[in-house]
Amino acid sequence: MTEQNQSECIFCQIVAKKIPCFKVYEDERTLAFSDINPLADGHTLVISKNHAVNLLEITPGDLAAVHQTSQKVAHAIMKSLKPAGIAVLQLNGAGANQVVMHYHVHLIPRNRPNDGLTVLEWEAKPGNMKAVERHYKKIVEAI
Ligand code: AMP
Ligand code: ZN
């Protein structure tokens, strides 16, 4: 699914209470609830109540609110489930495998080294510094 309008957006329907969720936390701007296809026990999503597709579209105020709520929920996950750590994951665009087109942060409790979440681990391989510099320059020019 690459395009969704707001009325079809599953997370907007959760905000509107048209479909249920396991609500972890709610305030004026944000909502946190359990992912129903958890990568790990306690996998929680944090969303803005206002519809915004991704990092490129969300307002600065909603973005800050989502990340403040993420911190609050992360504390609760650490206190209650006592994982070894928490991975924060956030995908933007179908090309990055974003499936639900409403901005959300994944909080994924982790227990390395045997939690099976190898997708969140990669080997550090030294980069080609010419390529690193070339890409860095393009980004700096665009800022
Ligand atoms: P993403 O690939 O970042 O767009 O991930 C979307 C996430 O939303 C997936 O991890 C899904 O399991 C999760 N998800 C989809 N529908 C629901 C729902 N109704 N309640 C809770 N989580 C959901
Ligand atoms: Zn939405």
Coordinates of N, CA, C and O in Angstrom, one line a residue, residues 112 120-129:
R112 N 19.6 -8.7 23.3 CA 20.7 -9.3 22.6 C 21.5 -10.2 23.5 O 21.4 -10.0 24.7
L120 N 18.1 -5.8 12.9 CA 18.5 -4.5 13.6 C 20.0 -4.5 13.9 O 20.4 -3.7 14.6
E121 N 20.7 -5.5 13.3 CA 22.1 -5.5 13.6 C 22.9 -5.6 12.3 O 22.5 -6.2 11.3
W122 N 24.0 -4.9 12.2 CA 24.8 -4.9 11.0 C 26.3 -4.8 11.4 O 26.6 -4.2 12.4
E123 N 27.1 -5.4 10.5 CA 28.5 -5.3 10.8 C 29.0 -4.0 10.2 O 28.7 -3.6 9.2
A124 N 29.9 -3.3 11.1 CA 30.5 -2.1 10.6 C 31.6 -2.4 9.6 O 32.6 -3.0 10.0
K125 N 31.4 -2.0 8.4 CA 32.4 -2.2 7.4 C 32.9 -0.8 7.0 O 32.1 0.1 6.6
P126 N 34.3 -0.6 7.0 CA 34.8 0.8 6.6 C 34.3 1.2 5.3 O 34.3 0.4 4.3
G127 N 33.8 2.5 5.2 CA 33.3 3.0 3.9 C 34.4 3.5 3.0 O 35.5 3.7 3.5
N128 N 34.0 3.8 1.8 CA 34.9 4.5 0.8 C 34.8 6.0 1.2 O 33.7 6.6 1.0
M129 N 35.9 6.5 1.7 CA 35.8 7.9 2.2 C 35.5 8.9 1.0 O 34.9 10.0 1.3

